[in-house]
JSON list of C-alpha atoms in Angstrom, two decimals:
[
{"chain": "A", "resi": 1, "resn": "MET", "atom": "CA", "xyz": [5.23, 13.83, -10.60]},
{"chain": "A", "resi": 2, "resn": "ARG", "atom": "CA", "xyz": [3.87, 15.96, -8.29]},
{"chain": "A", "resi": 3, "resn": "VAL", "atom": "CA", "xyz": [3.62, 14.92, -4.67]},
{"chain": "A", "resi": 4, "resn": "VAL", "atom": "CA", "xyz": [1.64, 16.56, -1.78]},
{"chain": "A", "resi": 5, "resn": "ILE", "atom": "CA", "xyz": [3.40, 15.84, 1.73]},
{"chain": "A", "resi": 6, "resn": "ALA", "atom": "CA", "xyz": [1.25, 15.40, 5.06]},
{"chain": "A", "resi": 7, "resn": "GLU", "atom": "CA", "xyz": [3.59, 14.59, 7.76]},
{"chain": "A", "resi": 8, "resn": "ASP", "atom": "CA", "xyz": [3.64, 16.43, 11.62]},
{"chain": "A", "resi": 9, "resn": "ASN", "atom": "CA", "xyz": [6.96, 15.24, 12.20]},
{"chain": "A", "resi": 10, "resn": "ALA", "atom": "CA", "xyz": [9.34, 17.64, 10.84]},
{"chain": "A", "resi": 11, "resn": "LEU", "atom": "CA", "xyz": [12.45, 16.41, 10.53]},
{"chain": "A", "resi": 12, "resn": "LEU", "atom": "CA", "xyz": [11.07, 13.62, 8.34]},
{"chain": "A", "resi": 13, "resn": "ARG", "atom": "CA", "xyz": [8.86, 15.92, 6.69]},
{"chain": "A", "resi": 14, "resn": "GLU", "atom": "CA", "xyz": [11.83, 17.41, 5.19]},
{"chain": "A", "resi": 15, "resn": "GLY", "atom": "CA", "xyz": [13.27, 14.19, 4.41]},
{"chain": "A", "resi": 16, "resn": "LEU", "atom": "CA", "xyz": [10.95, 13.32, 2.15]},
{"chain": "A", "resi": 17, "resn": "VAL", "atom": "CA", "xyz": [11.23, 16.61, 0.25]},
{"chain": "A", "resi": 18, "resn": "LEU", "atom": "CA", "xyz": [14.73, 16.70, -0.14]},
{"chain": "A", "resi": 19, "resn": "LEU", "atom": "CA", "xyz": [14.52, 12.26, -0.99]},
{"chain": "A", "resi": 20, "resn": "LEU", "atom": "CA", "xyz": [11.27, 13.56, -3.73]},
{"chain": "A", "resi": 21, "resn": "THR", "atom": "CA", "xyz": [12.96, 16.28, -5.50]},
{"chain": "A", "resi": 22, "resn": "SER", "atom": "CA", "xyz": [15.98, 14.71, -5.47]},
{"chain": "A", "resi": 23, "resn": "ALA", "atom": "CA", "xyz": [14.70, 11.96, -7.58]},
{"chain": "A", "resi": 24, "resn": "GLY", "atom": "CA", "xyz": [13.15, 14.84, -9.90]},
{"chain": "A", "resi": 25, "resn": "HIS", "atom": "CA", "xyz": [9.69, 14.55, -8.14]},
{"chain": "A", "resi": 26, "resn": "GLU", "atom": "CA", "xyz": [7.83, 18.33, -7.55]},
{"chain": "A", "resi": 27, "resn": "VAL", "atom": "CA", "xyz": [6.81, 18.79, -3.86]},
{"chain": "A", "resi": 28, "resn": "ALA", "atom": "CA", "xyz": [3.33, 20.67, -5.16]},
{"chain": "A", "resi": 29, "resn": "ALA", "atom": "CA", "xyz": [2.45, 21.31, -1.41]},
{"chain": "A", "resi": 30, "resn": "VAL", "atom": "CA", "xyz": [3.37, 20.15, 2.53]},
{"chain": "A", "resi": 31, "resn": "ALA", "atom": "CA", "xyz": [0.79, 19.27, 5.67]},
{"chain": "A", "resi": 32, "resn": "GLY", "atom": "CA", "xyz": [2.00, 19.59, 9.02]},
{"chain": "A", "resi": 33, "resn": "THR", "atom": "CA", "xyz": [-1.77, 18.86, 10.98]},
{"chain": "A", "resi": 34, "resn": "GLY", "atom": "CA", "xyz": [-4.68, 16.87, 9.90]},
{"chain": "A", "resi": 35, "resn": "PRO", "atom": "CA", "xyz": [-7.21, 19.84, 8.74]},
{"chain": "A", "resi": 36, "resn": "GLU", "atom": "CA", "xyz": [-4.44, 20.97, 6.38]},
{"chain": "A", "resi": 37, "resn": "VAL", "atom": "CA", "xyz": [-4.52, 18.05, 4.24]},
{"chain": "A", "resi": 38, "resn": "LEU", "atom": "CA", "xyz": [-7.12, 18.10, 2.70]},
{"chain": "A", "resi": 39, "resn": "PRO", "atom": "CA", "xyz": [-7.40, 21.91, 1.46]},
{"chain": "A", "resi": 40, "resn": "ALA", "atom": "CA", "xyz": [-4.01, 20.75, -0.05]},
{"chain": "A", "resi": 41, "resn": "LEU", "atom": "CA", "xyz": [-5.05, 17.83, -1.71]},
{"chain": "A", "resi": 42, "resn": "LEU", "atom": "CA", "xyz": [-7.65, 19.84, -3.52]},
{"chain": "A", "resi": 43, "resn": "GLU", "atom": "CA", "xyz": [-6.19, 22.71, -4.28]},
{"chain": "A", "resi": 44, "resn": "HIS", "atom": "CA", "xyz": [-3.20, 21.36, -5.99]},
{"chain": "A", "resi": 45, "resn": "ARG", "atom": "CA", "xyz": [-4.66, 17.30, -7.08]},
{"chain": "A", "resi": 46, "resn": "PRO", "atom": "CA", "xyz": [-1.60, 16.32, -7.18]},
{"chain": "A", "resi": 47, "resn": "ASP", "atom": "CA", "xyz": [-0.25, 13.21, -8.92]},
{"chain": "A", "resi": 48, "resn": "ALA", "atom": "CA", "xyz": [0.18, 11.34, -5.82]},
{"chain": "A", "resi": 49, "resn": "ALA", "atom": "CA", "xyz": [0.19, 12.28, -2.19]},
{"chain": "A", "resi": 50, "resn": "VAL", "atom": "CA", "xyz": [2.31, 10.45, 0.73]},
{"chain": "A", "resi": 51, "resn": "LEU", "atom": "CA", "xyz": [0.54, 10.97, 4.04]},
{"chain": "A", "resi": 52, "resn": "ASP", "atom": "CA", "xyz": [1.22, 9.87, 7.72]},
{"chain": "A", "resi": 53, "resn": "VAL", "atom": "CA", "xyz": [-2.16, 8.02, 9.07]},
{"chain": "A", "resi": 54, "resn": "ARG", "atom": "CA", "xyz": [-2.11, 10.16, 12.44]},
{"chain": "A", "resi": 55, "resn": "MET", "atom": "CA", "xyz": [-1.79, 14.01, 12.54]},
{"chain": "A", "resi": 56, "resn": "PRO", "atom": "CA", "xyz": [-2.19, 16.39, 14.66]},
{"chain": "A", "resi": 57, "resn": "PRO", "atom": "CA", "xyz": [-4.40, 17.63, 16.46]},
{"chain": "A", "resi": 58, "resn": "GLY", "atom": "CA", "xyz": [-5.97, 13.75, 17.81]},
{"chain": "A", "resi": 59, "resn": "PHE", "atom": "CA", "xyz": [-2.85, 12.08, 16.56]},
{"chain": "A", "resi": 60, "resn": "ARG", "atom": "CA", "xyz": [-5.77, 9.59, 15.60]},
{"chain": "A", "resi": 61, "resn": "ASP", "atom": "CA", "xyz": [-6.28, 9.05, 12.00]},
{"chain": "A", "resi": 62, "resn": "GLU", "atom": "CA", "xyz": [-6.47, 12.68, 10.90]},
{"chain": "A", "resi": 63, "resn": "GLY", "atom": "CA", "xyz": [-3.96, 11.71, 7.88]},
{"chain": "A", "resi": 64, "resn": "LEU", "atom": "CA", "xyz": [-5.88, 8.43, 6.60]},
{"chain": "A", "resi": 65, "resn": "ARG", "atom": "CA", "xyz": [-9.37, 9.93, 7.23]},
{"chain": "A", "resi": 66, "resn": "ALA", "atom": "CA", "xyz": [-8.15, 12.90, 4.91]},
{"chain": "A", "resi": 67, "resn": "ALA", "atom": "CA", "xyz": [-6.75, 10.56, 2.31]},
{"chain": "A", "resi": 68, "resn": "LEU", "atom": "CA", "xyz": [-10.22, 8.39, 2.10]},
{"chain": "A", "resi": 69, "resn": "GLU", "atom": "CA", "xyz": [-12.07, 11.94, 1.70]},
{"chain": "A", "resi": 70, "resn": "ALA", "atom": "CA", "xyz": [-9.92, 13.33, -0.66]},
{"chain": "A", "resi": 71, "resn": "ARG", "atom": "CA", "xyz": [-10.15, 10.15, -3.16]},
{"chain": "A", "resi": 72, "resn": "GLU", "atom": "CA", "xyz": [-14.55, 10.17, -2.30]},
{"chain": "A", "resi": 73, "resn": "ARG", "atom": "CA", "xyz": [-13.16, 14.18, -4.24]},
{"chain": "A", "resi": 74, "resn": "ILE", "atom": "CA", "xyz": [-10.87, 13.52, -6.59]},
{"chain": "A", "resi": 75, "resn": "PRO", "atom": "CA", "xyz": [-11.50, 9.63, -7.64]},
{"chain": "A", "resi": 76, "resn": "GLY", "atom": "CA", "xyz": [-8.55, 7.48, -8.11]},
{"chain": "A", "resi": 77, "resn": "LEU", "atom": "CA", "xyz": [-6.27, 10.10, -6.32]},
{"chain": "A", "resi": 78, "resn": "PRO", "atom": "CA", "xyz": [-3.16, 7.97, -6.07]},
{"chain": "A", "resi": 79, "resn": "VAL", "atom": "CA", "xyz": [-2.10, 7.42, -1.99]},
{"chain": "A", "resi": 80, "resn": "LEU", "atom": "CA", "xyz": [0.57, 5.81, -0.40]},
{"chain": "A", "resi": 81, "resn": "VAL", "atom": "CA", "xyz": [0.04, 6.34, 3.55]},
{"chain": "A", "resi": 82, "resn": "LEU", "atom": "CA", "xyz": [3.16, 5.82, 6.10]},
{"chain": "A", "resi": 83, "resn": "SER", "atom": "CA", "xyz": [2.61, 4.48, 9.70]},
{"chain": "A", "resi": 84, "resn": "GLN", "atom": "CA", "xyz": [4.46, 4.03, 12.41]},
{"chain": "A", "resi": 85, "resn": "TYR", "atom": "CA", "xyz": [2.95, 0.54, 13.41]},
{"chain": "A", "resi": 86, "resn": "VAL", "atom": "CA", "xyz": [1.32, -1.81, 11.72]},
{"chain": "A", "resi": 87, "resn": "GLU", "atom": "CA", "xyz": [-2.20, -1.48, 12.08]},
{"chain": "A", "resi": 88, "resn": "GLU", "atom": "CA", "xyz": [-4.19, -3.86, 10.20]},
{"chain": "A", "resi": 89, "resn": "SER", "atom": "CA", "xyz": [-7.55, -1.73, 10.07]},
{"chain": "A", "resi": 90, "resn": "TYR", "atom": "CA", "xyz": [-6.26, 1.64, 8.57]},
{"chain": "A", "resi": 91, "resn": "ALA", "atom": "CA", "xyz": [-4.76, -0.93, 5.56]},
{"chain": "A", "resi": 92, "resn": "ALA", "atom": "CA", "xyz": [-8.24, -3.00, 5.26]},
{"chain": "A", "resi": 93, "resn": "GLU", "atom": "CA", "xyz": [-10.13, 0.50, 5.16]},
{"chain": "A", "resi": 94, "resn": "LEU", "atom": "CA", "xyz": [-7.76, 2.20, 2.66]},
{"chain": "A", "resi": 95, "resn": "LEU", "atom": "CA", "xyz": [-8.34, -1.23, 0.63]},
{"chain": "A", "resi": 96, "resn": "GLY", "atom": "CA", "xyz": [-11.72, -1.95, 1.25]},
{"chain": "A", "resi": 97, "resn": "GLY", "atom": "CA", "xyz": [-13.08, 0.32, -1.69]},
{"chain": "A", "resi": 98, "resn": "GLY", "atom": "CA", "xyz": [-11.17, -1.33, -3.91]},
{"chain": "A", "resi": 99, "resn": "ALA", "atom": "CA", "xyz": [-10.05, 1.06, -6.12]},
{"chain": "A", "resi": 100, "resn": "SER", "atom": "CA", "xyz": [-6.69, 2.03, -7.79]},
{"chain": "A", "resi": 101, "resn": "GLY", "atom": "CA", "xyz": [-3.56, 3.66, -6.54]},
{"chain": "A", "resi": 102, "resn": "VAL", "atom": "CA", "xyz": [-3.11, 2.75, -2.71]},
{"chain": "A", "resi": 103, "resn": "GLY", "atom": "CA", "xyz": [-0.22, 1.91, -0.59]},
{"chain": "A", "resi": 104, "resn": "TYR", "atom": "CA", "xyz": [0.85, 1.48, 2.88]},
{"chain": "A", "resi": 105, "resn": "LEU", "atom": "CA", "xyz": [4.01, 1.37, 4.02]},
{"chain": "A", "resi": 106, "resn": "LEU", "atom": "CA", "xyz": [5.64, 1.63, 7.57]},
{"chain": "A", "resi": 107, "resn": "LYS", "atom": "CA", "xyz": [7.68, 4.50, 8.24]},
{"chain": "A", "resi": 108, "resn": "ASP", "atom": "CA", "xyz": [11.08, 2.39, 8.29]},
{"chain": "A", "resi": 109, "resn": "ARG", "atom": "CA", "xyz": [10.39, 1.93, 4.77]},
{"chain": "A", "resi": 110, "resn": "VAL", "atom": "CA", "xyz": [11.00, 4.84, 3.74]},
{"chain": "A", "resi": 111, "resn": "GLY", "atom": "CA", "xyz": [14.71, 4.27, 4.29]},
{"chain": "A", "resi": 112, "resn": "ARG", "atom": "CA", "xyz": [15.30, 2.33, 2.36]},
{"chain": "A", "resi": 113, "resn": "VAL", "atom": "CA", "xyz": [15.58, 4.95, -0.90]},
{"chain": "A", "resi": 114, "resn": "ASP", "atom": "CA", "xyz": [15.20, 2.71, -3.44]},
{"chain": "A", "resi": 115, "resn": "GLU", "atom": "CA", "xyz": [12.13, 0.49, -2.21]},
{"chain": "A", "resi": 116, "resn": "PHE", "atom": "CA", "xyz": [9.85, 3.64, -1.48]},
{"chain": "A", "resi": 117, "resn": "LEU", "atom": "CA", "xyz": [10.42, 5.15, -4.75]},
{"chain": "A", "resi": 118, "resn": "GLU", "atom": "CA", "xyz": [9.41, 1.86, -6.34]},
{"chain": "A", "resi": 119, "resn": "ALA", "atom": "CA", "xyz": [6.38, 2.00, -3.69]},
{"chain": "A", "resi": 120, "resn": "LEU", "atom": "CA", "xyz": [5.64, 5.66, -5.08]},
{"chain": "A", "resi": 121, "resn": "ASP", "atom": "CA", "xyz": [5.98, 5.08, -8.77]},
{"chain": "A", "resi": 122, "resn": "ARG", "atom": "CA", "xyz": [3.77, 1.56, -8.17]},
{"chain": "A", "resi": 123, "resn": "VAL", "atom": "CA", "xyz": [0.95, 3.98, -6.62]},
{"chain": "A", "resi": 124, "resn": "ALA", "atom": "CA", "xyz": [0.87, 7.03, -9.05]},
{"chain": "A", "resi": 125, "resn": "GLY", "atom": "CA", "xyz": [0.83, 4.27, -11.97]},
{"chain": "A", "resi": 126, "resn": "GLY", "atom": "CA", "xyz": [-2.66, 2.67, -9.98]},
{"chain": "A", "resi": 127, "resn": "GLY", "atom": "CA", "xyz": [-1.31, -0.11, -8.94]},
{"chain": "A", "resi": 128, "resn": "THR", "atom": "CA", "xyz": [-0.60, -1.59, -5.34]},
{"chain": "A", "resi": 129, "resn": "ALA", "atom": "CA", "xyz": [2.14, -0.92, -2.57]},
{"chain": "A", "resi": 130, "resn": "LEU", "atom": "CA", "xyz": [2.27, -3.04, 0.78]},
{"chain": "A", "resi": 131, "resn": "ASP", "atom": "CA", "xyz": [4.77, -3.15, 3.19]},
{"chain": "A", "resi": 132, "resn": "PRO", "atom": "CA", "xyz": [5.74, -6.74, 3.55]},
{"chain": "A", "resi": 133, "resn": "GLU", "atom": "CA", "xyz": [4.74, -6.85, 7.04]},
{"chain": "A", "resi": 134, "resn": "VAL", "atom": "CA", "xyz": [1.18, -5.20, 6.80]},
{"chain": "A", "resi": 135, "resn": "VAL", "atom": "CA", "xyz": [0.93, -8.55, 4.38]},
{"chain": "A", "resi": 136, "resn": "THR", "atom": "CA", "xyz": [2.44, -11.06, 6.87]},
{"chain": "A", "resi": 137, "resn": "GLU", "atom": "CA", "xyz": [0.15, -9.54, 9.17]},
{"chain": "A", "resi": 138, "resn": "LEU", "atom": "CA", "xyz": [-2.93, -10.16, 7.24]},
{"chain": "A", "resi": 139, "resn": "LEU", "atom": "CA", "xyz": [-1.75, -13.53, 6.46]},
{"chain": "A", "resi": 140, "resn": "THR", "atom": "CA", "xyz": [-1.27, -14.83, 9.64]},
{"chain": "A", "resi": 141, "resn": "ARG", "atom": "CA", "xyz": [-3.63, -13.47, 11.58]},
{"chain": "A", "resi": 142, "resn": "ARG", "atom": "CA", "xyz": [-6.64, -14.94, 9.40]},
{"chain": "A", "resi": 143, "resn": "ARG", "atom": "CA", "xyz": [-7.72, -18.74, 10.88]},
{"chain": "A", "resi": 144, "resn": "ASP", "atom": "CA", "xyz": [-10.05, -21.42, 9.57]},
{"chain": "A", "resi": 145, "resn": "SER", "atom": "CA", "xyz": [-10.37, -19.32, 6.28]},
{"chain": "A", "resi": 146, "resn": "PRO", "atom": "CA", "xyz": [-9.18, -20.94, 2.42]},
{"chain": "A", "resi": 147, "resn": "LEU", "atom": "CA", "xyz": [-6.08, -19.61, 3.42]},
{"chain": "A", "resi": 148, "resn": "ASP", "atom": "CA", "xyz": [-5.36, -22.64, 5.81]},
{"chain": "A", "resi": 149, "resn": "SER", "atom": "CA", "xyz": [-5.68, -24.59, 2.34]},
{"chain": "A", "resi": 150, "resn": "LEU", "atom": "CA", "xyz": [-2.59, -23.03, 0.43]},
{"chain": "A", "resi": 151, "resn": "THR", "atom": "CA", "xyz": [0.63, -24.47, 0.26]},
{"chain": "A", "resi": 152, "resn": "PRO", "atom": "CA", "xyz": [3.53, -22.50, 1.26]},
{"chain": "A", "resi": 153, "resn": "ARG", "atom": "CA", "xyz": [4.68, -21.71, -2.11]},
{"chain": "A", "resi": 154, "resn": "GLU", "atom": "CA", "xyz": [1.47, -20.75, -2.73]},
{"chain": "A", "resi": 155, "resn": "ARG", "atom": "CA", "xyz": [1.15, -18.30, 0.44]},
{"chain": "A", "resi": 156, "resn": "GLU", "atom": "CA", "xyz": [4.66, -16.79, -0.68]},
{"chain": "A", "resi": 157, "resn": "VAL", "atom": "CA", "xyz": [3.27, -16.42, -4.16]},
{"chain": "A", "resi": 158, "resn": "LEU", "atom": "CA", "xyz": [0.58, -14.72, -2.32]},
{"chain": "A", "resi": 159, "resn": "LYS", "atom": "CA", "xyz": [2.40, -12.79, -0.35]},
{"chain": "A", "resi": 160, "resn": "LEU", "atom": "CA", "xyz": [4.19, -10.79, -2.99]},
{"chain": "A", "resi": 161, "resn": "MET", "atom": "CA", "xyz": [1.21, -10.22, -5.25]},
{"chain": "A", "resi": 162, "resn": "ALA", "atom": "CA", "xyz": [0.46, -8.57, -1.90]},
{"chain": "A", "resi": 163, "resn": "GLU", "atom": "CA", "xyz": [3.04, -6.51, -2.31]},
{"chain": "A", "resi": 164, "resn": "GLY", "atom": "CA", "xyz": [2.48, -5.37, -5.41]},
{"chain": "A", "resi": 165, "resn": "HIS", "atom": "CA", "xyz": [4.54, -7.38, -7.54]},
{"chain": "A", "resi": 166, "resn": "ASP", "atom": "CA", "xyz": [4.09, -9.02, -11.19]},
{"chain": "A", "resi": 167, "resn": "ASN", "atom": "CA", "xyz": [4.85, -12.03, -12.34]},
{"chain": "A", "resi": 168, "resn": "THR", "atom": "CA", "xyz": [8.29, -11.52, -13.53]},
{"chain": "A", "resi": 169, "resn": "THR", "atom": "CA", "xyz": [9.36, -10.15, -10.30]},
{"chain": "A", "resi": 170, "resn": "ILE", "atom": "CA", "xyz": [7.91, -13.07, -8.26]},
{"chain": "A", "resi": 171, "resn": "ALA", "atom": "CA", "xyz": [9.29, -15.19, -10.94]},
{"chain": "A", "resi": 172, "resn": "ARG", "atom": "CA", "xyz": [12.77, -13.67, -10.04]},
{"chain": "A", "resi": 173, "resn": "THR", "atom": "CA", "xyz": [12.57, -13.47, -6.26]},
{"chain": "A", "resi": 174, "resn": "LEU", "atom": "CA", "xyz": [11.52, -17.21, -6.01]},
{"chain": "A", "resi": 175, "resn": "VAL", "atom": "CA", "xyz": [14.16, -18.06, -8.53]},
{"chain": "A", "resi": 176, "resn": "VAL", "atom": "CA", "xyz": [11.34, -20.18, -10.82]},
{"chain": "A", "resi": 177, "resn": "THR", "atom": "CA", "xyz": [9.93, -19.64, -14.27]},
{"chain": "A", "resi": 178, "resn": "GLU", "atom": "CA", "xyz": [7.17, -17.57, -15.21]},
{"chain": "A", "resi": 179, "resn": "ARG", "atom": "CA", "xyz": [4.79, -20.49, -15.97]},
{"chain": "A", "resi": 180, "resn": "ALA", "atom": "CA", "xyz": [5.05, -22.10, -12.69]},
{"chain": "A", "resi": 181, "resn": "VAL", "atom": "CA", "xyz": [3.87, -18.59, -10.96]},
{"chain": "A", "resi": 182, "resn": "SER", "atom": "CA", "xyz": [1.19, -18.17, -12.95]},
{"chain": "A", "resi": 183, "resn": "LYS", "atom": "CA", "xyz": [0.51, -21.75, -12.14]},
{"chain": "A", "resi": 184, "resn": "HIS", "atom": "CA", "xyz": [0.71, -20.98, -8.42]},
{"chain": "A", "resi": 185, "resn": "ILE", "atom": "CA", "xyz": [-1.79, -17.62, -8.74]},
{"chain": "A", "resi": 186, "resn": "GLY", "atom": "CA", "xyz": [-4.39, -19.62, -10.69]},
{"chain": "A", "resi": 187, "resn": "ASN", "atom": "CA", "xyz": [-4.23, -22.38, -7.73]},
{"chain": "A", "resi": 188, "resn": "VAL", "atom": "CA", "xyz": [-4.45, -19.29, -5.18]},
{"chain": "A", "resi": 189, "resn": "PHE", "atom": "CA", "xyz": [-7.32, -17.53, -7.08]},
{"chain": "A", "resi": 190, "resn": "LEU", "atom": "CA", "xyz": [-9.37, -21.23, -6.98]},
{"chain": "A", "resi": 191, "resn": "LYS", "atom": "CA", "xyz": [-8.72, -22.01, -3.61]},
{"chain": "A", "resi": 192, "resn": "LEU", "atom": "CA", "xyz": [-10.00, -18.40, -2.31]},
{"chain": "A", "resi": 193, "resn": "GLY", "atom": "CA", "xyz": [-13.22, -18.55, -5.27]},
{"chain": "A", "resi": 194, "resn": "LEU", "atom": "CA", "xyz": [-11.70, -15.08, -6.91]},
{"chain": "A", "resi": 195, "resn": "PRO", "atom": "CA", "xyz": [-11.77, -14.91, -10.27]},
{"chain": "A", "resi": 196, "resn": "PRO", "atom": "CA", "xyz": [-8.75, -16.30, -12.15]},
{"chain": "A", "resi": 197, "resn": "SER", "atom": "CA", "xyz": [-9.16, -13.70, -14.93]},
{"chain": "A", "resi": 198, "resn": "ASP", "atom": "CA", "xyz": [-8.65, -10.67, -12.51]},
{"chain": "A", "resi": 199, "resn": "SER", "atom": "CA", "xyz": [-5.14, -9.28, -13.14]},
{"chain": "A", "resi": 200, "resn": "GLY", "atom": "CA", "xyz": [-2.44, -6.44, -11.69]},
{"chain": "A", "resi": 201, "resn": "HIS", "atom": "CA", "xyz": [-4.19, -4.20, -9.22]},
{"chain": "A", "resi": 202, "resn": "ARG", "atom": "CA", "xyz": [-7.32, -5.25, -8.97]},
{"chain": "A", "resi": 203, "resn": "ARG", "atom": "CA", "xyz": [-6.59, -9.02, -8.41]},
{"chain": "A", "resi": 204, "resn": "VAL", "atom": "CA", "xyz": [-4.55, -7.78, -5.39]},
{"chain": "A", "resi": 205, "resn": "LEU", "atom": "CA", "xyz": [-7.14, -5.77, -4.02]},
{"chain": "A", "resi": 206, "resn": "ALA", "atom": "CA", "xyz": [-9.22, -8.89, -4.63]},
{"chain": "A", "resi": 207, "resn": "VAL", "atom": "CA", "xyz": [-7.28, -10.80, -2.61]},
{"chain": "A", "resi": 208, "resn": "LEU", "atom": "CA", "xyz": [-6.48, -8.60, 0.09]},
{"chain": "A", "resi": 209, "resn": "ALA", "atom": "CA", "xyz": [-10.35, -8.00, 0.63]},
{"chain": "A", "resi": 210, "resn": "HIS", "atom": "CA", "xyz": [-11.29, -11.22, 0.89]},
{"chain": "A", "resi": 211, "resn": "LEU", "atom": "CA", "xyz": [-8.89, -11.26, 3.84]},
{"chain": "A", "resi": 212, "resn": "ASN", "atom": "CA", "xyz": [-9.57, -8.16, 5.27]},
{"chain": "A", "resi": 213, "resn": "GLY", "atom": "CA", "xyz": [-13.55, -10.32, 4.86]},
{"chain": "A", "resi": 214, "resn": "ARG", "atom": "CA", "xyz": [-14.76, -7.38, 2.76]}
]
């Protein structure tokens, strides 16, 4: 997999390069400032991009802006965004387009090498990868919504779905059968007014769009 990395912290940037190359991926380019990101993505058109949300010169949302513009210029470009903190509005904006191949992780997750690489592979394959803490924020901040009607088990299933896990992984994590997981998912969609026929990342994005009032 060819990857473009955009990260202003030199130590983390070099760590990402080492991590990805050690895992057998090719780092096509690195960017240290916001203005460098889009040209690098347009030139190399990588299989995936790993981008910091906040980058120089303003340290606001330069990385996210570049990611959104790149996805407009290169439809379907898989983007995994890294953030120091849970910033719900950034996650919502990234997911708001309802497209596939997006991820939003906290930087601490990079230190959990297997989880990070799995998330990158999932995003590159057109799926979603949301940090568990981000999902928790999205779920707990919603009041007076259809989420209130979900049972504790259904909320657990929804959380794992939003993180990008498939039914088999959810069943293994919750120590239940896949049939039980399918039943819970059907109940979740019914209560949230979402089509039960949706599947994979489209299903997850629909749920997240609903949570964000999109």
